[in-house]
GROMACS .gro file of C-alpha atoms in nm:
model
  409
    1MET     CA    1   0.033  -0.005   0.007
    2ASN     CA    2   0.112   0.354  -0.047
    3TYR     CA    3   0.099   0.514   0.245
    4ASN     CA    4   0.127   0.844   0.139
    5SER     CA    5  -0.088   0.861  -0.130
    6ALA     CA    6  -0.356   0.691   0.118
    7LEU     CA    7  -0.291   1.007   0.359
    8ASP     CA    8  -0.262   1.304   0.033
    9LEU     CA    9  -0.613   1.156  -0.043
   10ALA     CA   10  -0.776   1.127   0.338
   11ILE     CA   11  -0.654   1.497   0.374
   12GLY     CA   12  -0.751   1.602   0.022
   13ARG     CA   13  -1.164   1.554   0.099
   14LEU     CA   14  -1.097   1.736   0.381
   15HIS     CA   15  -0.973   2.050   0.144
   16ASP     CA   16  -1.272   1.948  -0.105
   17GLU     CA   17  -1.538   1.957   0.125
   18GLY     CA   18  -1.411   2.321   0.255
   19ARG     CA   19  -1.386   2.196   0.626
   20TYR     CA   20  -0.970   2.117   0.685
   21ARG     CA   21  -0.917   2.293   0.979
   22THR     CA   22  -0.643   2.461   1.018
   23PHE     CA   23  -0.448   2.636   1.377
   24ILE     CA   24  -0.478   3.002   1.439
   25ASP     CA   25  -0.155   3.080   1.702
   26ILE     CA   26  -0.294   3.299   1.907
   27GLU     CA   27  -0.073   3.423   2.191
   28ARG     CA   28  -0.285   3.605   2.487
   29LYS     CA   29  -0.109   3.868   2.682
   30GLN     CA   30  -0.219   3.787   3.095
   31GLY     CA   31  -0.484   4.075   3.188
   32GLN     CA   32  -0.580   4.166   2.844
   33PHE     CA   33  -0.773   3.863   2.775
   34PRO     CA   34  -1.019   3.793   2.547
   35ARG     CA   35  -0.747   4.073   2.330
   36ALA     CA   36  -0.499   3.852   2.225
   37VAL     CA   37  -0.159   3.881   1.921
   38TRP     CA   38  -0.209   3.636   1.619
   39ASN     CA   39   0.103   3.490   1.524
   40ARG     CA   40   0.035   3.540   1.097
   41PRO     CA   41   0.175   3.259   0.899
   42ASP     CA   42   0.402   3.459   0.745
   43GLY     CA   43   0.596   3.573   0.990
   44THR     CA   44   0.405   3.911   1.071
   45THR     CA   45   0.164   3.987   1.364
   46ARG     CA   46  -0.156   4.143   1.394
   47GLU     CA   47  -0.350   4.236   1.742
   48ILE     CA   48  -0.699   4.019   1.733
   49THR     CA   49  -0.991   3.970   1.990
   50VAL     CA   50  -1.087   3.594   2.050
   51TRP     CA   51  -1.495   3.570   1.984
   52CYS     CA   52  -1.423   3.191   2.000
   53GLY     CA   53  -1.304   3.078   2.373
   54ASN     CA   54  -1.404   2.845   2.622
   55ASP     CA   55  -1.254   3.078   2.916
   56TYR     CA   56  -1.618   3.170   2.944
   57LEU     CA   57  -1.597   3.396   3.258
   58GLY     CA   58  -1.195   3.519   3.140
   59MET     CA   59  -1.082   3.376   3.513
   60GLY     CA   60  -0.754   3.215   3.262
   61GLN     CA   61  -0.631   3.590   3.373
   62HIS     CA   62  -0.745   3.570   3.704
   63PRO     CA   63  -0.518   3.705   3.953
   64ALA     CA   64  -0.684   3.489   4.265
   65VAL     CA   65  -0.604   3.180   4.041
   66LEU     CA   66  -0.253   3.324   3.944
   67ALA     CA   67  -0.126   3.384   4.256
   68ALA     CA   68  -0.264   3.043   4.354
   69MET     CA   69  -0.081   2.873   4.044
   70HIS     CA   70   0.247   3.089   4.170
   71GLU     CA   71   0.261   2.977   4.492
   72ALA     CA   72   0.168   2.607   4.408
   73LEU     CA   73   0.461   2.563   4.167
   74ASP     CA   74   0.687   2.797   4.398
   75ALA     CA   75   0.576   2.499   4.639
   76THR     CA   76   0.602   2.185   4.453
   77GLY     CA   77   0.759   2.236   4.114
   78ALA     CA   78   0.631   2.146   3.767
   79GLY     CA   79   0.495   1.815   3.809
   80SER     CA   80   0.243   1.546   3.983
   81GLY     CA   81   0.581   1.282   3.954
   82GLY     CA   82   0.260   0.994   3.922
   83THR     CA   83  -0.002   0.861   3.905
   84ARG     CA   84  -0.291   0.907   4.168
   85ASN     CA   85  -0.226   0.578   4.283
   86ILE     CA   86   0.158   0.638   4.315
   87SER     CA   87   0.320   0.937   4.442
   88GLY     CA   88   0.100   1.137   4.245
   89THR     CA   89  -0.148   1.248   4.482
   90THR     CA   90  -0.100   1.573   4.705
   91VAL     CA   91  -0.273   1.794   4.932
   92TYR     CA   92  -0.360   2.020   4.651
   93HIS     CA   93  -0.563   1.756   4.476
   94LYS     CA   94  -0.730   1.656   4.724
   95ARG     CA   95  -0.825   2.054   4.771
   96LEU     CA   96  -0.966   2.031   4.414
   97GLU     CA   97  -1.180   1.716   4.482
   98ALA     CA   98  -1.275   1.892   4.794
   99GLU     CA   99  -1.409   2.200   4.652
  100ILE     CA  100  -1.568   2.000   4.408
  101ALA     CA  101  -1.763   1.788   4.588
  102ASP     CA  102  -1.911   2.108   4.774
  103LEU     CA  103  -2.010   2.248   4.491
  104HIS     CA  104  -2.201   1.998   4.378
  105CYS     CA  105  -2.348   1.865   4.680
  106LYS     CA  106  -2.222   1.580   4.672
  107GLU     CA  107  -2.003   1.301   4.888
  108ALA     CA  108  -1.684   1.324   4.678
  109ALA     CA  109  -1.569   1.421   4.357
  110LEU     CA  110  -1.246   1.260   4.088
  111VAL     CA  111  -0.996   1.453   3.893
  112PHE     CA  112  -0.952   1.318   3.563
  113SER     CA  113  -0.684   1.503   3.294
  114SER     CA  114  -0.995   1.641   3.096
  115ALA     CA  115  -1.379   1.621   3.115
  116TYR     CA  116  -1.338   1.405   2.776
  117ILE     CA  117  -1.164   1.124   2.974
  118ALA     CA  118  -1.333   1.159   3.251
  119ASN     CA  119  -1.702   1.111   3.054
  120ASP     CA  120  -1.440   0.825   2.874
  121ALA     CA  121  -1.386   0.644   3.153
  122THR     CA  122  -1.661   0.673   3.376
  123LEU     CA  123  -1.910   0.574   3.125
  124SER     CA  124  -1.706   0.267   2.976
  125THR     CA  125  -1.628   0.176   3.334
  126LEU     CA  126  -2.004   0.226   3.487
  127ARG     CA  127  -2.086  -0.120   3.226
  128THR     CA  128  -1.812  -0.370   3.452
  129ILE     CA  129  -1.890  -0.221   3.798
  130PHE     CA  130  -2.309  -0.309   3.725
  131PRO     CA  131  -2.304  -0.587   3.476
  132GLY     CA  132  -2.605  -0.578   3.236
  133LEU     CA  133  -2.618  -0.201   3.213
  134ILE     CA  134  -2.825  -0.017   2.995
  135ILE     CA  135  -2.713   0.297   2.884
  136TYR     CA  136  -2.979   0.589   2.779
  137SER     CA  137  -2.795   0.821   2.558
  138ASP     CA  138  -2.905   1.173   2.428
  139ALA     CA  139  -2.841   1.159   2.008
  140LEU     CA  140  -2.661   1.466   2.056
  141ASN     CA  141  -2.466   1.378   2.310
  142HIS     CA  142  -2.099   1.487   2.290
  143ALA     CA  143  -1.828   1.265   2.128
  144SER     CA  144  -1.676   1.172   2.477
  145MET     CA  145  -2.016   1.027   2.595
  146ILE     CA  146  -2.087   0.835   2.286
  147GLU     CA  147  -1.728   0.657   2.310
  148GLY     CA  148  -1.755   0.587   2.657
  149VAL     CA  149  -2.102   0.432   2.563
  150ARG     CA  150  -1.880   0.309   2.276
  151ARG     CA  151  -1.647   0.165   2.459
  152GLY     CA  152  -1.866  -0.032   2.692
  153ASN     CA  153  -1.985  -0.316   2.499
  154GLY     CA  154  -2.282  -0.318   2.658
  155PRO     CA  155  -2.642  -0.238   2.554
  156LYS     CA  156  -2.728   0.145   2.431
  157ARG     CA  157  -3.000   0.318   2.383
  158ILE     CA  158  -3.005   0.671   2.139
  159PHE     CA  159  -3.314   0.862   2.240
  160ARG     CA  160  -3.394   1.189   2.020
  161HIS     CA  161  -3.243   1.517   2.165
  162ASN     CA  162  -3.397   1.658   2.409
  163ASP     CA  163  -3.748   1.400   2.351
  164VAL     CA  164  -3.833   1.233   2.687
  165ALA     CA  165  -4.138   1.061   2.578
  166HIS     CA  166  -3.913   0.867   2.353
  167LEU     CA  167  -3.704   0.792   2.640
  168ARG     CA  168  -3.982   0.683   2.791
  169GLU     CA  169  -4.067   0.504   2.558
  170LEU     CA  170  -3.714   0.265   2.498
  171ILE     CA  171  -3.741   0.285   2.870
  172ALA     CA  172  -4.000   0.123   2.923
  173ALA     CA  173  -3.990  -0.143   2.672
  174ASP     CA  174  -3.660  -0.292   2.884
  175ASP     CA  175  -3.663  -0.459   3.168
  176PRO     CA  176  -3.774  -0.323   3.478
  177GLU     CA  177  -3.472  -0.604   3.691
  178VAL     CA  178  -3.178  -0.458   3.473
  179PRO     CA  179  -2.956  -0.204   3.580
  180LYS     CA  180  -2.975   0.148   3.360
  181LEU     CA  181  -2.813   0.450   3.352
  182ILE     CA  182  -2.977   0.823   3.094
  183ALA     CA  183  -2.682   1.035   2.975
  184PHE     CA  184  -2.739   1.370   2.913
  185GLU     CA  185  -2.582   1.685   2.921
  186SER     CA  186  -2.738   2.004   3.071
  187VAL     CA  187  -2.580   2.277   2.784
  188TYR     CA  188  -2.585   2.145   2.427
  189SER     CA  189  -2.258   2.366   2.328
  190MET     CA  190  -2.350   2.397   1.918
  191ASP     CA  191  -2.686   2.508   1.956
  192GLY     CA  192  -2.694   2.643   2.311
  193ASP     CA  193  -3.029   2.459   2.416
  194PHE     CA  194  -3.060   2.307   2.746
  195GLY     CA  195  -3.158   1.947   2.839
  196PRO     CA  196  -3.473   1.901   3.028
  197ILE     CA  197  -3.330   1.761   3.359
  198THR     CA  198  -3.613   1.721   3.569
  199GLU     CA  199  -3.801   1.558   3.303
  200ILE     CA  200  -3.552   1.306   3.203
  201CYS     CA  201  -3.464   1.245   3.656
  202ASP     CA  202  -3.892   1.224   3.654
  203VAL     CA  203  -3.836   0.939   3.405
  204ALA     CA  204  -3.546   0.720   3.583
  205GLU     CA  205  -3.728   0.769   3.964
  206GLU     CA  206  -4.042   0.603   3.789
  207PHE     CA  207  -3.787   0.351   3.585
  208GLY     CA  208  -3.533   0.346   3.845
  209ALA     CA  209  -3.235   0.408   3.631
  210LEU     CA  210  -2.907   0.630   3.724
  211THR     CA  211  -2.905   0.973   3.600
  212TYR     CA  212  -2.530   1.104   3.401
  213LEU     CA  213  -2.539   1.462   3.341
  214ASP     CA  214  -2.257   1.648   3.134
  215GLU     CA  215  -2.239   2.021   3.293
  216VAL     CA  216  -1.967   2.103   3.100
  217HIS     CA  217  -2.058   2.385   2.955
  218ALA     CA  218  -2.262   2.519   3.230
  219VAL     CA  219  -2.042   2.469   3.482
  220GLY     CA  220  -1.937   2.810   3.685
  221MET     CA  221  -2.227   2.972   3.440
  222TYR     CA  222  -2.560   2.858   3.633
  223GLY     CA  223  -2.668   2.825   3.932
  224ALA     CA  224  -2.634   3.042   4.252
  225ARG     CA  225  -2.282   2.892   4.347
  226GLY     CA  226  -2.184   2.834   3.953
  227ALA     CA  227  -2.260   2.419   3.991
  228GLY     CA  228  -2.454   2.418   3.695
  229VAL     CA  229  -2.817   2.415   3.524
  230ALA     CA  230  -2.905   2.122   3.757
  231GLU     CA  231  -2.835   2.380   4.027
  232ARG     CA  232  -2.989   2.688   3.859
  233ASP     CA  233  -3.328   2.431   3.818
  234GLY     CA  234  -3.291   2.296   4.192
  235GLN     CA  235  -3.236   1.903   4.023
  236LEU     CA  236  -2.863   1.896   4.251
  237HIS     CA  237  -3.019   1.633   4.452
  238ARG     CA  238  -3.160   1.354   4.194
  239ILE     CA  239  -2.819   1.365   3.944
  240ASP     CA  240  -2.595   1.060   4.072
  241ILE     CA  241  -2.299   1.163   3.825
  242VAL     CA  242  -2.195   1.535   3.760
  243ASN     CA  243  -1.949   1.548   3.485
  244ALA     CA  244  -1.762   1.909   3.427
  245THR     CA  245  -1.470   2.028   3.341
  246MET     CA  246  -1.189   2.306   3.443
  247GLY     CA  247  -1.061   2.426   3.115
  248LYS     CA  248  -1.393   2.615   3.074
  249ALA     CA  249  -1.566   2.844   3.275
  250PHE     CA  250  -1.277   2.766   3.548
  251GLY     CA  251  -1.068   2.850   3.326
  252VAL     CA  252  -0.797   2.665   3.413
  253PHE     CA  253  -0.715   2.304   3.332
  254GLY     CA  254  -0.895   1.906   3.360
  255GLY     CA  255  -1.216   1.701   3.392
  256TYR     CA  256  -1.378   1.558   3.678
  257ILE     CA  257  -1.681   1.348   3.813
  258ALA     CA  258  -1.861   1.406   4.129
  259ALA     CA  259  -2.161   1.173   4.281
  260SER     CA  260  -2.113   0.952   4.641
  261ALA     CA  261  -1.888   0.887   4.825
  262LYS     CA  262  -1.908   0.460   4.711
  263MET     CA  263  -1.958   0.585   4.333
  264VAL     CA  264  -1.607   0.781   4.328
  265ASP     CA  265  -1.421   0.487   4.463
  266ALA     CA  266  -1.547   0.249   4.265
  267ILE     CA  267  -1.499   0.429   3.961
  268ARG     CA  268  -1.144   0.514   4.099
  269SER     CA  269  -1.052   0.167   4.128
  270TYR     CA  270  -1.163   0.035   3.844
  271ALA     CA  271  -1.132   0.276   3.577
  272PRO     CA  272  -0.838   0.289   3.308
  273GLY     CA  273  -0.847   0.602   3.224
  274PHE     CA  274  -0.809   0.723   3.593
  275ILE     CA  275  -0.568   0.501   3.725
  276PHE     CA  276  -0.295   0.451   3.422
  277THR     CA  277  -0.236   0.840   3.334
  278THR     CA  278  -0.026   1.073   3.558
  279SER     CA  279  -0.205   1.305   3.771
  280LEU     CA  280  -0.265   1.686   3.696
  281PRO     CA  281   0.010   1.923   3.798
  282PRO     CA  282  -0.033   2.010   4.142
  283VAL     CA  283  -0.009   2.396   3.990
  284VAL     CA  284  -0.304   2.290   3.773
  285ALA     CA  285  -0.492   2.180   4.058
  286ALA     CA  286  -0.405   2.492   4.225
  287GLY     CA  287  -0.524   2.756   4.005
  288ALA     CA  288  -0.836   2.526   3.919
  289ALA     CA  289  -0.967   2.496   4.311
  290SER     CA  290  -0.921   2.888   4.348
  291SER     CA  291  -1.102   2.942   4.072
  292ILE     CA  292  -1.374   2.714   4.170
  293ALA     CA  293  -1.362   2.878   4.552
  294LEU     CA  294  -1.380   3.188   4.381
  295LEU     CA  295  -1.723   3.178   4.154
  296LYS     CA  296  -1.914   3.009   4.430
  297GLY     CA  297  -1.917   3.355   4.626
  298ALA     CA  298  -2.066   3.693   4.515
  299GLU     CA  299  -1.766   3.760   4.238
  300GLY     CA  300  -1.863   3.484   4.070
  301ARG     CA  301  -2.193   3.560   4.076
  302ALA     CA  302  -2.156   3.929   3.933
  303LEU     CA  303  -1.960   3.731   3.669
  304ARG     CA  304  -2.228   3.557   3.513
  305GLU     CA  305  -2.471   3.802   3.551
  306ARG     CA  306  -2.234   4.011   3.339
  307GLN     CA  307  -2.168   3.759   3.081
  308GLN     CA  308  -2.568   3.691   3.016
  309ALA     CA  309  -2.630   4.015   2.961
  310GLN     CA  310  -2.326   4.063   2.701
  311ALA     CA  311  -2.479   3.782   2.557
  312LYS     CA  312  -2.815   3.894   2.569
  313VAL     CA  313  -2.662   4.217   2.398
  314LEU     CA  314  -2.478   4.022   2.161
  315LYS     CA  315  -2.767   3.790   2.016
  316MET     CA  316  -3.035   4.071   1.993
  317ARG     CA  317  -2.805   4.288   1.786
  318LEU     CA  318  -2.716   4.015   1.560
  319LYS     CA  319  -3.112   3.964   1.540
  320ALA     CA  320  -3.167   4.317   1.475
  321LEU     CA  321  -2.944   4.284   1.138
  322GLY     CA  322  -3.130   3.976   1.042
  323LEU     CA  323  -2.886   3.724   1.106
  324PRO     CA  324  -3.012   3.376   1.126
  325ILE     CA  325  -2.911   3.342   1.516
  326ILE     CA  326  -2.970   3.035   1.718
  327ASP     CA  327  -3.067   3.133   2.051
  328HIS     CA  328  -3.201   2.885   2.325
  329GLY     CA  329  -3.144   3.128   2.582
  330SER     CA  330  -2.819   2.991   2.692
  331HIS     CA  331  -2.488   3.173   2.675
  332ILE     CA  332  -2.386   3.024   2.366
  333VAL     CA  333  -2.419   3.231   2.001
  334PRO     CA  334  -2.457   3.044   1.737
  335VAL     CA  335  -2.525   3.206   1.394
  336HIS     CA  336  -2.642   2.962   1.122
  337VAL     CA  337  -2.414   2.994   0.804
  338GLY     CA  338  -2.532   2.632   0.653
  339ASN     CA  339  -2.185   2.571   0.411
  340PRO     CA  340  -1.844   2.492   0.543
  341ILE     CA  341  -1.705   2.708   0.272
  342HIS     CA  342  -1.799   3.038   0.272
  343CYS     CA  343  -1.825   2.915   0.663
  344LYS     CA  344  -1.456   2.908   0.637
  345MET     CA  345  -1.431   3.295   0.401
  346LEU     CA  346  -1.644   3.415   0.648
  347SER     CA  347  -1.413   3.301   0.976
  348ASP     CA  348  -1.104   3.383   0.738
  349MET     CA  349  -1.209   3.774   0.674
  350LEU     CA  350  -1.337   3.842   0.982
  351LEU     CA  351  -0.998   3.712   1.147
  352GLU     CA  352  -0.775   3.933   0.802
  353ASP     CA  353  -0.973   4.218   0.758
  354HIS     CA  354  -1.116   4.306   1.107
  355GLY     CA  355  -0.894   4.119   1.371
  356ILE     CA  356  -1.244   3.918   1.470
  357TYR     CA  357  -1.137   3.589   1.624
  358VAL     CA  358  -1.417   3.304   1.572
  359GLN     CA  359  -1.326   2.924   1.452
  360PRO     CA  360  -1.548   2.818   1.210
  361ILE     CA  361  -1.774   2.505   1.342
  362ASN     CA  362  -1.862   2.222   1.045
  363PHE     CA  363  -1.904   1.858   1.015
  364PRO     CA  364  -1.811   1.624   1.225
  365THR     CA  365  -1.866   1.856   1.534
  366VAL     CA  366  -2.227   2.002   1.410
  367PRO     CA  367  -2.438   1.772   1.072
  368ARG     CA  368  -2.324   1.868   0.722
  369GLY     CA  369  -2.579   2.146   0.625
  370THR     CA  370  -2.599   2.302   0.966
  371GLU     CA  371  -2.201   2.461   1.004
  372ARG     CA  372  -2.209   2.767   1.197
  373LEU     CA  373  -1.943   3.027   1.311
  374ARG     CA  374  -2.040   3.040   1.718
  375PHE     CA  375  -1.966   3.343   1.930
  376THR     CA  376  -1.856   3.302   2.296
  377PRO     CA  377  -1.917   3.663   2.485
  378SER     CA  378  -1.735   3.705   2.804
  379PRO     CA  379  -1.818   3.983   3.066
  380VAL     CA  380  -1.470   4.115   2.966
  381HIS     CA  381  -1.606   4.231   2.574
  382ASP     CA  382  -1.670   4.533   2.626
  383SER     CA  383  -1.963   4.742   2.418
  384GLY     CA  384  -1.668   4.869   2.173
  385GLU     CA  385  -1.557   4.508   2.127
  386ILE     CA  386  -1.954   4.412   2.059
  387ASP     CA  387  -2.014   4.711   1.843
  388ARG     CA  388  -1.737   4.633   1.598
  389LEU     CA  389  -1.841   4.280   1.547
  390VAL     CA  390  -2.142   4.379   1.468
  391ARG     CA  391  -2.062   4.611   1.223
  392ALA     CA  392  -1.789   4.296   1.056
  393MET     CA  393  -2.098   4.126   1.042
  394ASP     CA  394  -2.306   4.322   0.940
  395LYS     CA  395  -2.040   4.404   0.637
  396LEU     CA  396  -1.943   4.030   0.551
  397TRP     CA  397  -2.315   3.874   0.564
  398GLN     CA  398  -2.356   4.125   0.256
  399HIS     CA  399  -2.090   4.026   0.116
  400CYS     CA  400  -2.115   3.681   0.106
  401ALA     CA  401  -2.498   3.690   0.033
  402LEU     CA  402  -2.397   3.874  -0.280
  403ASN     CA  403  -2.148   3.615  -0.396
  404ARG     CA  404  -2.414   3.383  -0.358
  405ALA     CA  405  -2.649   3.511  -0.532
  406GLU     CA  406  -2.380   3.590  -0.826
  407VAL     CA  407  -2.276   3.229  -0.781
  408SER     CA  408  -2.642   3.103  -0.840
  409ALA     CA  409  -2.700   3.317  -1.156
   0.00000   0.00000   0.00000
């Protein structure tokens, strides 16, 4: 086999479909987020504003978070030195897990190297703990949840997105004595819609199923203390396992689950994705713990309110231009484009001509024909930056519309 030719064909298909992904080399400047420097391929630089980051509240730049990380770095050095079972558990890891458990009102928490690994490792391991487990998974669940469900090699049922009636139909058809788990998300990040937590918990209670909720795009962002949508909706006590991340609203790195002490003990004892990997560096654990603690309080509430206000303003102004906004009331602002080539073209022109960085979202992240630009306003995007974005989108949307009309003619 000619391996190079096969590689050329595989990469060429992505170029032909207009969905080849390129890395945009940016350099964040401490204290200046969301502004950054774009390092162009030709060696020149340009100041830009980041509009597609997942550091939703700017906590990656917060002085308290940085101070905690400096303290841990000076105290312990760079890495953890081992797996959690072999020399890689420190006071910083224990402190972080205590903060997480308290945040979600659970008995215990377990930290992983990412929320992806936490989902994959936990969902696949649950089949070992509960033989014959049937997992009911929302059709739009994240790739990490899909992989965890698939890798467990057990029965699964896929229910239509947010369709509780379909979920109930599926679960009612199965043996009532078999263990069951419903896996779903609180905020689906590509459309920004919410999962029906209360209704799904009702079904779980009726049929004796466990609930597994991914709050990755909601922790820090919703609820009185930032525990997510389950806290906002008063449903924390009905969720058996919460999955989330420290890499988005908390502004640092890593993922976790929170659950009962027995559940966490079982996962940590059986999950290969936890057992056989080096633990988070103490410096990262210290920063994440500081961020979570801070966002539980008054400053966190103020940041959440400011972020929601900025998202509402941006949606209102883009809607006023007639742009096809997908608005489900969350903090995420997707603009539907529907074509990978046009989506990439808009992204490139925003960056090159206006210093606005928003990455195109194409297949397989979203279905073909639903390509979009996904804006993530933060509390530190000021009114001037919003104004520049809206003006640029108005100009470029009209330009792309004219080009599409000419091609059609």
